[in-house]
């Protein structure tokens, strides 16, 4: 793009535009022949230069259908910035612009609705009444976007033209009622629940109704008002959440197993958030230590090839080679154990580093746990290598030679405790899954007693006191 044209678009300078067009009447037409990061019409639409936009559209109307490098069209930019007059001028030139999609698959009506531009949304619907049903790349209709962005007036306008949007589901099966309940929008719920054709108990891809979504979301002040609204409208639970089962049956075997697994899982999720960076740092440090220890073993090297000093462990050794480890001749067994653990630590830590930098899906839980196991192996190998390395440099027969064995025993005990703890948690979760799949109908026995009116109401609500308190 000519720098002078770019400057004129930034300033909305119509006079400069006319001068440039006198120099080259095909200036704007040439812009439509190639890919540009942005056109003068993009800049004018974004900045709200209405007069400049009108002149551009007179001379180069084809620019209205050109997208920038981010996939946005001038009409999208004008609506995103709230420049309604510019949007109207663009639509006068080409009403079919209502079907253009940005990089997220959203049409102009989507942007107008989510920004609360009710009058503009009305004009777009007049031009193309079917555009309300258009879905974005996430499967969201205009009504979904209105709910997500708390635009009640725009939602009412959309529903006035198309009632079938009430029960349309997005990519994960959520209707507008699911979203309004999850976001706890009382005004939006009032609007939706007034509609006679709404499916109050529609289920999403996770088999949850709107009532289930409310029960499972974090509690806030005013939740009981929403509960009353949903109950009065006729909403029901699709399935009984685990939290409600536990609150109704405290102290049972099912509750104990569920609590242990759920608490462990929550801690595990929190712990894994920063795990990858931590693993990279630890693995890099271990790789450095083991690399250094492998090339500079305890006791050093023979400086030159000479006849071995006496006594040697093996009479068959009649010469030592320069550059070889001294302890490889005198304490061969311990030295080989030291080198084995040192190499194990090096390989394990390098495996972690390579996995983290090679583009594998490390956010996958299985891959993360494999990395954790490899790091534990590397840490344990460093501890064992240090233990046997100290044996090589201690005086034979000294009382201090027992210290490494004490350290080794303590380390093995610590590792065993970690393995035992994780093993117990894994066993508990496996037992819970086994019971769930092998005995799906098995329920803990409950004592039967007359229920008061308050208890009956709480049972019908889904025991909201325990979930919403």
GROMACS .gro file of C-alpha atoms in nm:
model
  469
    1UNK     CA    1   0.000   0.000   0.000
    2UNK     CA    2   0.119   0.350  -0.084
    3UNK     CA    3   0.245   0.510   0.243
    4UNK     CA    4   0.056   0.829   0.156
    5UNK     CA    5  -0.268   0.632   0.126
    6UNK     CA    6  -0.200   0.463   0.458
    7UNK     CA    7  -0.140   0.801   0.623
    8UNK     CA    8  -0.457   0.941   0.471
    9UNK     CA    9  -0.660   0.647   0.604
   10UNK     CA   10  -0.516   0.693   0.953
   11UNK     CA   11  -0.613   1.060   0.957
   12UNK     CA   12  -0.937   1.023   0.759
   13UNK     CA   13  -0.803   1.278   0.510
   14UNK     CA   14  -1.042   1.279   0.214
   15UNK     CA   15  -0.850   1.552   0.027
   16UNK     CA   16  -0.533   1.344   0.016
   17UNK     CA   17  -0.737   1.047  -0.105
   18UNK     CA   18  -0.871   1.254  -0.397
   19UNK     CA   19  -0.521   1.373  -0.487
   20UNK     CA   20  -0.391   1.016  -0.494
   21UNK     CA   21  -0.684   0.902  -0.707
   22UNK     CA   22  -0.614   1.185  -0.954
   23UNK     CA   23  -0.258   1.061  -0.984
   24UNK     CA   24  -0.372   0.700  -1.028
   25UNK     CA   25  -0.745   0.640  -1.083
   26UNK     CA   26  -0.688   0.263  -1.049
   27UNK     CA   27  -0.514   0.293  -0.712
   28UNK     CA   28  -0.793   0.134  -0.509
   29UNK     CA   29  -0.869  -0.129  -0.772
   30UNK     CA   30  -0.508  -0.245  -0.761
   31UNK     CA   31  -0.541  -0.314  -0.389
   32UNK     CA   32  -0.796  -0.588  -0.460
   33UNK     CA   33  -0.547  -0.780  -0.675
   34UNK     CA   34  -0.308  -0.881  -0.398
   35UNK     CA   35  -0.308  -0.992  -0.036
   36UNK     CA   36  -0.261  -0.707   0.213
   37UNK     CA   37  -0.225  -0.702   0.587
   38UNK     CA   38  -0.493  -0.430   0.585
   39UNK     CA   39  -0.662  -0.198   0.339
   40UNK     CA   40  -0.748   0.172   0.378
   41UNK     CA   41  -1.107   0.063   0.434
   42UNK     CA   42  -1.000  -0.157   0.728
   43UNK     CA   43  -0.819   0.137   0.886
   44UNK     CA   44  -1.107   0.380   0.832
   45UNK     CA   45  -1.364   0.129   0.964
   46UNK     CA   46  -1.155   0.063   1.273
   47UNK     CA   47  -1.097   0.431   1.350
   48UNK     CA   48  -1.449   0.549   1.261
   49UNK     CA   49  -1.368   0.786   0.971
   50UNK     CA   50  -1.714   0.795   0.813
   51UNK     CA   51  -1.641   1.047   0.534
   52UNK     CA   52  -1.326   0.866   0.428
   53UNK     CA   53  -1.516   0.536   0.429
   54UNK     CA   54  -1.787   0.679   0.204
   55UNK     CA   55  -1.529   0.799  -0.049
   56UNK     CA   56  -1.345   0.467  -0.045
   57UNK     CA   57  -1.668   0.277  -0.108
   58UNK     CA   58  -1.757   0.505  -0.401
   59UNK     CA   59  -1.425   0.441  -0.574
   60UNK     CA   60  -1.343   0.089  -0.461
   61UNK     CA   61  -1.646  -0.103  -0.332
   62UNK     CA   62  -1.462  -0.434  -0.374
   63UNK     CA   63  -1.247  -0.351  -0.072
   64UNK     CA   64  -1.549  -0.425   0.150
   65UNK     CA   65  -1.505  -0.796   0.078
   66UNK     CA   66  -1.131  -0.810   0.153
   67UNK     CA   67  -1.013  -0.956   0.483
   68UNK     CA   68  -0.699  -0.862   0.670
   69UNK     CA   69  -0.430  -1.103   0.788
   70UNK     CA   70  -0.640  -1.185   1.098
   71UNK     CA   71  -0.941  -1.281   0.887
   72UNK     CA   72  -1.148  -0.974   0.977
   73UNK     CA   73  -1.349  -0.770   0.728
   74UNK     CA   74  -1.417  -0.394   0.748
   75UNK     CA   75  -1.773  -0.464   0.863
   76UNK     CA   76  -1.648  -0.682   1.150
   77UNK     CA   77  -1.404  -0.412   1.260
   78UNK     CA   78  -1.669  -0.141   1.248
   79UNK     CA   79  -1.910  -0.345   1.461
   80UNK     CA   80  -1.639  -0.450   1.706
   81UNK     CA   81  -1.553  -0.084   1.765
   82UNK     CA   82  -1.916   0.029   1.774
   83UNK     CA   83  -1.902   0.240   1.456
   84UNK     CA   84  -2.261   0.172   1.355
   85UNK     CA   85  -2.279   0.444   1.086
   86UNK     CA   86  -1.984   0.295   0.903
   87UNK     CA   87  -2.144  -0.048   0.925
   88UNK     CA   88  -2.460   0.093   0.765
   89UNK     CA   89  -2.261   0.245   0.479
   90UNK     CA   90  -2.090  -0.087   0.414
   91UNK     CA   91  -2.423  -0.268   0.405
   92UNK     CA   92  -2.567  -0.014   0.160
   93UNK     CA   93  -2.292  -0.099  -0.084
   94UNK     CA   94  -2.321  -0.477  -0.042
   95UNK     CA   95  -2.600  -0.633   0.172
   96UNK     CA   96  -2.444  -0.980   0.125
   97UNK     CA   97  -2.168  -0.876   0.367
   98UNK     CA   98  -2.394  -1.012   0.642
   99UNK     CA   99  -2.265  -1.365   0.565
  100UNK     CA  100  -1.891  -1.291   0.587
  101UNK     CA  101  -1.712  -1.479   0.867
  102UNK     CA  102  -1.406  -1.381   1.068
  103UNK     CA  103  -1.132  -1.614   1.193
  104UNK     CA  104  -1.364  -1.749   1.466
  105UNK     CA  105  -1.644  -1.818   1.221
  106UNK     CA  106  -1.857  -1.527   1.344
  107UNK     CA  107  -2.077  -1.325   1.113
  108UNK     CA  108  -2.151  -0.950   1.161
  109UNK     CA  109  -2.475  -1.026   1.349
  110UNK     CA  110  -2.277  -1.220   1.608
  111UNK     CA  111  -2.052  -0.922   1.676
  112UNK     CA  112  -2.339  -0.673   1.686
  113UNK     CA  113  -2.535  -0.891   1.930
  114UNK     CA  114  -2.250  -0.967   2.169
  115UNK     CA  115  -2.162  -0.596   2.178
  116UNK     CA  116  -2.522  -0.505   2.263
  117UNK     CA  117  -2.584  -0.311   1.942
  118UNK     CA  118  -2.957  -0.380   1.933
  119UNK     CA  119  -3.052  -0.138   1.651
  120UNK     CA  120  -2.770  -0.264   1.433
  121UNK     CA  121  -2.871  -0.623   1.505
  122UNK     CA  122  -3.226  -0.536   1.401
  123UNK     CA  123  -3.105  -0.398   1.068
  124UNK     CA  124  -2.890  -0.705   1.006
  125UNK     CA  125  -3.185  -0.932   1.076
  126UNK     CA  126  -3.402  -0.731   0.838
  127UNK     CA  127  -3.145  -0.782   0.563
  128UNK     CA  128  -3.102  -1.154   0.637
  129UNK     CA  129  -3.351  -1.304   0.889
  130UNK     CA  130  -3.183  -1.648   0.868
  131UNK     CA  131  -2.849  -1.516   0.993
  132UNK     CA  132  -2.962  -1.562   1.353
  133UNK     CA  133  -2.922  -1.936   1.309
  134UNK     CA  134  -2.567  -1.911   1.175
  135UNK     CA  135  -2.320  -2.077   1.411
  136UNK     CA  136  -1.960  -1.990   1.488
  137UNK     CA  137  -1.673  -2.236   1.480
  138UNK     CA  138  -1.769  -2.336   1.835
  139UNK     CA  139  -2.124  -2.412   1.732
  140UNK     CA  140  -2.259  -2.099   1.903
  141UNK     CA  141  -2.567  -1.928   1.766
  142UNK     CA  142  -2.641  -1.558   1.811
  143UNK     CA  143  -2.843  -1.642   2.122
  144UNK     CA  144  -2.551  -1.832   2.276
  145UNK     CA  145  -2.327  -1.530   2.224
  146UNK     CA  146  -2.586  -1.295   2.373
  147UNK     CA  147  -2.602  -1.511   2.686
  148UNK     CA  148  -2.224  -1.543   2.716
  149UNK     CA  149  -2.183  -1.165   2.696
  150UNK     CA  150  -2.488  -1.079   2.911
  151UNK     CA  151  -2.676  -0.895   2.638
  152UNK     CA  152  -3.039  -0.940   2.746
  153UNK     CA  153  -3.194  -0.690   2.502
  154UNK     CA  154  -3.013  -0.841   2.206
  155UNK     CA  155  -3.121  -1.189   2.318
  156UNK     CA  156  -3.484  -1.073   2.335
  157UNK     CA  157  -3.457  -0.933   1.983
  158UNK     CA  158  -3.313  -1.258   1.848
  159UNK     CA  159  -3.576  -1.470   2.021
  160UNK     CA  160  -3.852  -1.248   1.887
  161UNK     CA  161  -3.754  -1.350   1.536
  162UNK     CA  162  -3.670  -1.716   1.587
  163UNK     CA  163  -3.799  -1.922   1.883
  164UNK     CA  164  -3.619  -2.237   1.768
  165UNK     CA  165  -3.290  -2.091   1.889
  166UNK     CA  166  -3.406  -2.159   2.245
  167UNK     CA  167  -3.319  -2.529   2.225
  168UNK     CA  168  -3.029  -2.513   1.979
  169UNK     CA  169  -2.712  -2.664   2.124
  170UNK     CA  170  -2.353  -2.553   2.083
  171UNK     CA  171  -2.049  -2.770   2.020
  172UNK     CA  172  -2.066  -2.937   2.362
  173UNK     CA  173  -2.443  -2.960   2.375
  174UNK     CA  174  -2.520  -2.655   2.588
  175UNK     CA  175  -2.840  -2.465   2.522
  176UNK     CA  176  -2.888  -2.099   2.611
  177UNK     CA  177  -3.047  -2.215   2.938
  178UNK     CA  178  -2.732  -2.410   3.031
  179UNK     CA  179  -2.514  -2.104   2.974
  180UNK     CA  180  -2.744  -1.862   3.155
  181UNK     CA  181  -2.761  -2.097   3.453
  182UNK     CA  182  -2.384  -2.153   3.462
  183UNK     CA  183  -2.322  -1.777   3.451
  184UNK     CA  184  -2.609  -1.720   3.698
  185UNK     CA  185  -2.773  -1.444   3.496
  186UNK     CA  186  -3.109  -1.387   3.661
  187UNK     CA  187  -3.235  -1.140   3.399
  188UNK     CA  188  -3.144  -1.374   3.117
  189UNK     CA  189  -3.310  -1.665   3.297
  190UNK     CA  190  -3.628  -1.461   3.340
  191UNK     CA  191  -3.629  -1.401   2.965
  192UNK     CA  192  -3.564  -1.763   2.869
  193UNK     CA  193  -3.799  -1.926   3.120
  194UNK     CA  194  -4.092  -1.717   2.995
  195UNK     CA  195  -4.075  -1.892   2.660
  196UNK     CA  196  -4.330  -2.176   2.643
  197UNK     CA  197  -4.131  -2.383   2.391
  198UNK     CA  198  -3.809  -2.404   2.592
  199UNK     CA  199  -3.677  -2.751   2.676
  200UNK     CA  200  -3.621  -2.712   3.049
  201UNK     CA  201  -3.443  -3.045   3.093
  202UNK     CA  202  -3.228  -3.063   2.780
  203UNK     CA  203  -2.898  -3.242   2.840
  204UNK     CA  204  -2.557  -3.140   2.712
  205UNK     CA  205  -2.274  -3.365   2.597
  206UNK     CA  206  -2.192  -3.444   2.963
  207UNK     CA  207  -2.548  -3.561   3.026
  208UNK     CA  208  -2.620  -3.258   3.248
  209UNK     CA  209  -2.935  -3.051   3.260
  210UNK     CA  210  -2.934  -2.680   3.346
  211UNK     CA  211  -3.020  -2.773   3.706
  212UNK     CA  212  -2.720  -3.009   3.720
  213UNK     CA  213  -2.496  -2.728   3.595
  214UNK     CA  214  -2.617  -2.499   3.874
  215UNK     CA  215  -2.557  -2.759   4.143
  216UNK     CA  216  -2.205  -2.832   4.021
  217UNK     CA  217  -2.090  -2.470   3.985
  218UNK     CA  218  -1.927  -2.283   4.279
  219UNK     CA  219  -2.185  -2.136   4.512
  220UNK     CA  220  -2.259  -1.764   4.526
  221UNK     CA  221  -2.502  -1.531   4.697
  222UNK     CA  222  -2.832  -1.546   4.516
  223UNK     CA  223  -2.807  -1.909   4.409
  224UNK     CA  224  -3.121  -1.997   4.604
  225UNK     CA  225  -3.316  -1.742   4.398
  226UNK     CA  226  -3.206  -1.922   4.082
  227UNK     CA  227  -3.299  -2.256   4.239
  228UNK     CA  228  -3.649  -2.124   4.308
  229UNK     CA  229  -3.678  -1.995   3.952
  230UNK     CA  230  -3.574  -2.326   3.799
  231UNK     CA  231  -3.800  -2.529   4.026
  232UNK     CA  232  -4.098  -2.306   3.960
  233UNK     CA  233  -4.043  -2.340   3.584
  234UNK     CA  234  -4.024  -2.720   3.612
  235UNK     CA  235  -3.650  -2.785   3.574
  236UNK     CA  236  -3.519  -3.115   3.708
  237UNK     CA  237  -3.188  -3.286   3.766
  238UNK     CA  238  -3.074  -3.522   3.493
  239UNK     CA  239  -2.852  -3.727   3.722
  240UNK     CA  240  -2.740  -3.714   4.081
  241UNK     CA  241  -2.398  -3.551   4.117
  242UNK     CA  242  -2.134  -3.722   4.332
  243UNK     CA  243  -2.133  -3.433   4.578
  244UNK     CA  244  -2.502  -3.483   4.651
  245UNK     CA  245  -2.460  -3.859   4.699
  246UNK     CA  246  -2.186  -3.797   4.954
  247UNK     CA  247  -2.391  -3.539   5.144
  248UNK     CA  248  -2.688  -3.775   5.167
  249UNK     CA  249  -2.488  -4.078   5.279
  250UNK     CA  250  -2.214  -3.957   5.514
  251UNK     CA  251  -1.981  -4.219   5.657
  252UNK     CA  252  -2.056  -4.496   5.406
  253UNK     CA  253  -1.787  -4.694   5.225
  254UNK     CA  254  -1.883  -4.522   4.901
  255UNK     CA  255  -1.844  -4.179   5.058
  256UNK     CA  256  -1.505  -4.260   5.210
  257UNK     CA  257  -1.365  -4.392   4.883
  258UNK     CA  258  -1.513  -4.102   4.688
  259UNK     CA  259  -1.376  -3.840   4.927
  260UNK     CA  260  -1.027  -3.987   4.927
  261UNK     CA  261  -1.010  -4.009   4.546
  262UNK     CA  262  -1.169  -3.669   4.485
  263UNK     CA  263  -0.942  -3.492   4.734
  264UNK     CA  264  -0.635  -3.662   4.594
  265UNK     CA  265  -0.743  -3.577   4.239
  266UNK     CA  266  -0.797  -3.210   4.330
  267UNK     CA  267  -0.453  -3.185   4.490
  268UNK     CA  268  -0.305  -3.365   4.192
  269UNK     CA  269  -0.464  -3.121   3.946
  270UNK     CA  270  -0.330  -2.822   4.138
  271UNK     CA  271   0.011  -2.982   4.162
  272UNK     CA  272   0.035  -3.051   3.789
  273UNK     CA  273  -0.026  -2.689   3.685
  274UNK     CA  274   0.339  -2.588   3.724
  275UNK     CA  275   0.482  -2.938   3.701
  276UNK     CA  276   0.631  -2.912   3.352
  277UNK     CA  277   0.852  -2.612   3.431
  278UNK     CA  278   0.962  -2.776   3.756
  279UNK     CA  279   1.046  -3.102   3.580
  280UNK     CA  280   1.255  -2.918   3.321
  281UNK     CA  281   1.457  -2.736   3.588
  282UNK     CA  282   1.514  -3.048   3.800
  283UNK     CA  283   1.602  -3.265   3.500
  284UNK     CA  284   1.851  -3.005   3.370
  285UNK     CA  285   2.026  -2.982   3.708
  286UNK     CA  286   2.047  -3.361   3.741
  287UNK     CA  287   2.180  -3.398   3.386
  288UNK     CA  288   2.453  -3.143   3.463
  289UNK     CA  289   2.553  -3.315   3.789
  290UNK     CA  290   2.563  -3.667   3.647
  291UNK     CA  291   2.748  -3.556   3.333
  292UNK     CA  292   3.015  -3.388   3.545
  293UNK     CA  293   3.044  -3.686   3.783
  294UNK     CA  294   3.075  -3.930   3.493
  295UNK     CA  295   3.364  -3.744   3.331
  296UNK     CA  296   3.531  -3.664   3.667
  297UNK     CA  297   3.480  -3.976   3.883
  298UNK     CA  298   3.595  -3.995   4.246
  299UNK     CA  299   3.967  -4.065   4.277
  300UNK     CA  300   4.059  -3.916   3.941
  301UNK     CA  301   4.252  -4.073   3.652
  302UNK     CA  302   4.591  -4.225   3.587
  303UNK     CA  303   4.805  -3.944   3.450
  304UNK     CA  304   5.030  -4.173   3.245
  305UNK     CA  305   5.058  -4.535   3.137
  306UNK     CA  306   5.279  -4.709   3.395
  307UNK     CA  307   5.328  -5.041   3.563
  308UNK     CA  308   5.063  -5.075   3.835
  309UNK     CA  309   5.164  -5.015   4.192
  310UNK     CA  310   5.142  -5.310   4.425
  311UNK     CA  311   4.939  -5.461   4.556
  312UNK     CA  312   4.679  -5.471   4.270
  313UNK     CA  313   4.343  -5.655   4.307
  314UNK     CA  314   4.429  -5.877   4.012
  315UNK     CA  315   4.782  -6.010   3.946
  316UNK     CA  316   4.697  -6.025   3.574
  317UNK     CA  317   4.700  -5.645   3.548
  318UNK     CA  318   5.054  -5.559   3.439
  319UNK     CA  319   4.988  -5.206   3.309
  320UNK     CA  320   4.748  -4.917   3.366
  321UNK     CA  321   4.641  -4.686   3.083
  322UNK     CA  322   4.660  -4.308   3.106
  323UNK     CA  323   4.319  -4.139   3.129
  324UNK     CA  324   4.140  -4.436   3.287
  325UNK     CA  325   3.977  -4.416   3.630
  326UNK     CA  326   4.199  -4.519   3.919
  327UNK     CA  327   3.915  -4.682   4.113
  328UNK     CA  328   3.832  -4.896   3.812
  329UNK     CA  329   4.141  -5.098   3.909
  330UNK     CA  330   4.128  -5.091   4.289
  331UNK     CA  331   3.750  -5.090   4.364
  332UNK     CA  332   3.609  -5.220   4.042
  333UNK     CA  333   3.275  -5.350   4.178
  334UNK     CA  334   3.183  -5.035   4.371
  335UNK     CA  335   3.308  -4.817   4.083
  336UNK     CA  336   3.089  -5.002   3.832
  337UNK     CA  337   2.786  -4.962   4.061
  338UNK     CA  338   2.865  -4.590   4.091
  339UNK     CA  339   2.889  -4.553   3.711
  340UNK     CA  340   2.567  -4.752   3.661
  341UNK     CA  341   2.361  -4.521   3.881
  342UNK     CA  342   2.534  -4.211   3.740
  343UNK     CA  343   2.448  -4.316   3.383
  344UNK     CA  344   2.092  -4.405   3.487
  345UNK     CA  345   2.044  -4.058   3.634
  346UNK     CA  346   2.188  -3.894   3.323
  347UNK     CA  347   1.976  -4.091   3.077
  348UNK     CA  348   1.656  -4.045   3.284
  349UNK     CA  349   1.700  -3.670   3.316
  350UNK     CA  350   1.788  -3.627   2.947
  351UNK     CA  351   1.477  -3.827   2.857
  352UNK     CA  352   1.264  -3.579   3.054
  353UNK     CA  353   1.433  -3.280   2.888
  354UNK     CA  354   1.400  -3.430   2.540
  355UNK     CA  355   1.031  -3.509   2.592
  356UNK     CA  356   0.951  -3.159   2.717
  357UNK     CA  357   1.120  -2.986   2.422
  358UNK     CA  358   1.020  -3.224   2.142
  359UNK     CA  359   0.654  -3.123   2.105
  360UNK     CA  360   0.486  -3.425   2.264
  361UNK     CA  361   0.140  -3.363   2.420
  362UNK     CA  362   0.290  -3.316   2.766
  363UNK     CA  363  -0.038  -3.173   2.899
  364UNK     CA  364  -0.176  -3.523   2.871
  365UNK     CA  365  -0.201  -3.669   3.222
  366UNK     CA  366  -0.042  -4.001   3.122
  367UNK     CA  367   0.262  -3.831   2.965
  368UNK     CA  368   0.300  -3.607   3.270
  369UNK     CA  369   0.303  -3.902   3.506
  370UNK     CA  370   0.561  -4.080   3.290
  371UNK     CA  371   0.780  -3.769   3.314
  372UNK     CA  372   0.735  -3.762   3.691
  373UNK     CA  373   0.838  -4.127   3.719
  374UNK     CA  374   1.146  -4.064   3.502
  375UNK     CA  375   1.241  -3.767   3.722
  376UNK     CA  376   1.201  -3.975   4.039
  377UNK     CA  377   1.426  -4.239   3.886
  378UNK     CA  378   1.685  -3.972   3.806
  379UNK     CA  379   1.673  -3.828   4.160
  380UNK     CA  380   1.704  -4.174   4.315
  381UNK     CA  381   1.995  -4.259   4.085
  382UNK     CA  382   2.180  -3.942   4.190
  383UNK     CA  383   2.134  -4.032   4.558
  384UNK     CA  384   2.261  -4.386   4.503
  385UNK     CA  385   2.552  -4.269   4.287
  386UNK     CA  386   2.655  -4.026   4.561
  387UNK     CA  387   2.635  -4.301   4.823
  388UNK     CA  388   2.862  -4.539   4.633
  389UNK     CA  389   3.086  -4.252   4.525
  390UNK     CA  390   3.159  -4.166   4.888
  391UNK     CA  391   3.261  -4.529   4.951
  392UNK     CA  392   3.530  -4.490   4.686
  393UNK     CA  393   3.695  -4.190   4.853
  394UNK     CA  394   3.673  -4.304   5.217
  395UNK     CA  395   3.959  -4.472   5.397
  396UNK     CA  396   3.910  -4.850   5.411
  397UNK     CA  397   3.827  -4.977   5.757
  398UNK     CA  398   3.735  -4.631   5.884
  399UNK     CA  399   3.426  -4.588   6.102
  400UNK     CA  400   3.295  -4.329   5.855
  401UNK     CA  401   3.256  -4.597   5.589
  402UNK     CA  402   2.930  -4.697   5.760
  403UNK     CA  403   2.773  -4.355   5.698
  404UNK     CA  404   2.693  -4.420   5.331
  405UNK     CA  405   2.504  -4.734   5.428
  406UNK     CA  406   2.300  -4.538   5.681
  407UNK     CA  407   2.223  -4.276   5.415
  408UNK     CA  408   2.134  -4.547   5.164
  409UNK     CA  409   1.899  -4.714   5.412
  410UNK     CA  410   1.723  -4.384   5.492
  411UNK     CA  411   1.685  -4.300   5.125
  412UNK     CA  412   1.536  -4.638   5.043
  413UNK     CA  413   1.291  -4.588   5.329
  414UNK     CA  414   1.186  -4.247   5.199
  415UNK     CA  415   1.137  -4.381   4.847
  416UNK     CA  416   0.936  -4.673   4.984
  417UNK     CA  417   0.705  -4.435   5.174
  418UNK     CA  418   0.637  -4.235   4.856
  419UNK     CA  419   0.571  -4.551   4.655
  420UNK     CA  420   0.346  -4.690   4.928
  421UNK     CA  421   0.145  -4.366   4.951
  422UNK     CA  422   0.087  -4.344   4.577
  423UNK     CA  423   0.014  -4.714   4.562
  424UNK     CA  424  -0.257  -4.685   4.827
  425UNK     CA  425  -0.423  -4.395   4.648
  426UNK     CA  426  -0.410  -4.579   4.317
  427UNK     CA  427  -0.557  -4.891   4.479
  428UNK     CA  428  -0.841  -4.692   4.636
  429UNK     CA  429  -0.931  -4.532   4.303
  430UNK     CA  430  -0.915  -4.868   4.126
  431UNK     CA  431  -1.145  -5.024   4.388
  432UNK     CA  432  -1.389  -4.737   4.344
  433UNK     CA  433  -1.392  -4.783   3.966
  434UNK     CA  434  -1.430  -5.159   4.004
  435UNK     CA  435  -1.730  -5.118   4.232
  436UNK     CA  436  -1.883  -4.864   3.995
  437UNK     CA  437  -1.861  -5.087   3.688
  438UNK     CA  438  -1.908  -5.432   3.840
  439UNK     CA  439  -2.191  -5.338   4.078
  440UNK     CA  440  -2.362  -5.038   3.914
  441UNK     CA  441  -2.687  -5.096   4.106
  442UNK     CA  442  -2.528  -5.146   4.445
  443UNK     CA  443  -2.630  -4.867   4.685
  444UNK     CA  444  -2.557  -4.827   5.057
  445UNK     CA  445  -2.850  -4.904   5.279
  446UNK     CA  446  -3.032  -4.606   5.425
  447UNK     CA  447  -3.258  -4.595   5.722
  448UNK     CA  448  -3.610  -4.492   5.634
  449UNK     CA  449  -3.776  -4.229   5.848
  450UNK     CA  450  -4.057  -3.981   5.793
  451UNK     CA  451  -3.933  -3.670   5.617
  452UNK     CA  452  -4.032  -3.323   5.727
  453UNK     CA  453  -4.160  -3.068   5.477
  454UNK     CA  454  -3.824  -2.889   5.482
  455UNK     CA  455  -3.631  -3.213   5.417
  456UNK     CA  456  -3.865  -3.305   5.133
  457UNK     CA  457  -3.812  -2.969   4.967
  458UNK     CA  458  -3.435  -2.998   5.002
  459UNK     CA  459  -3.442  -3.349   4.853
  460UNK     CA  460  -3.640  -3.225   4.552
  461UNK     CA  461  -3.401  -2.938   4.497
  462UNK     CA  462  -3.107  -3.174   4.501
  463UNK     CA  463  -2.991  -3.083   4.852
  464UNK     CA  464  -2.874  -2.735   4.746
  465UNK     CA  465  -2.776  -2.650   5.101
  466UNK     CA  466  -2.463  -2.863   5.080
  467UNK     CA  467  -2.367  -2.744   4.731
  468UNK     CA  468  -2.462  -2.380   4.742
  469UNK     CA  469  -2.380  -2.287   5.100
   0.00000   0.00000   0.00000
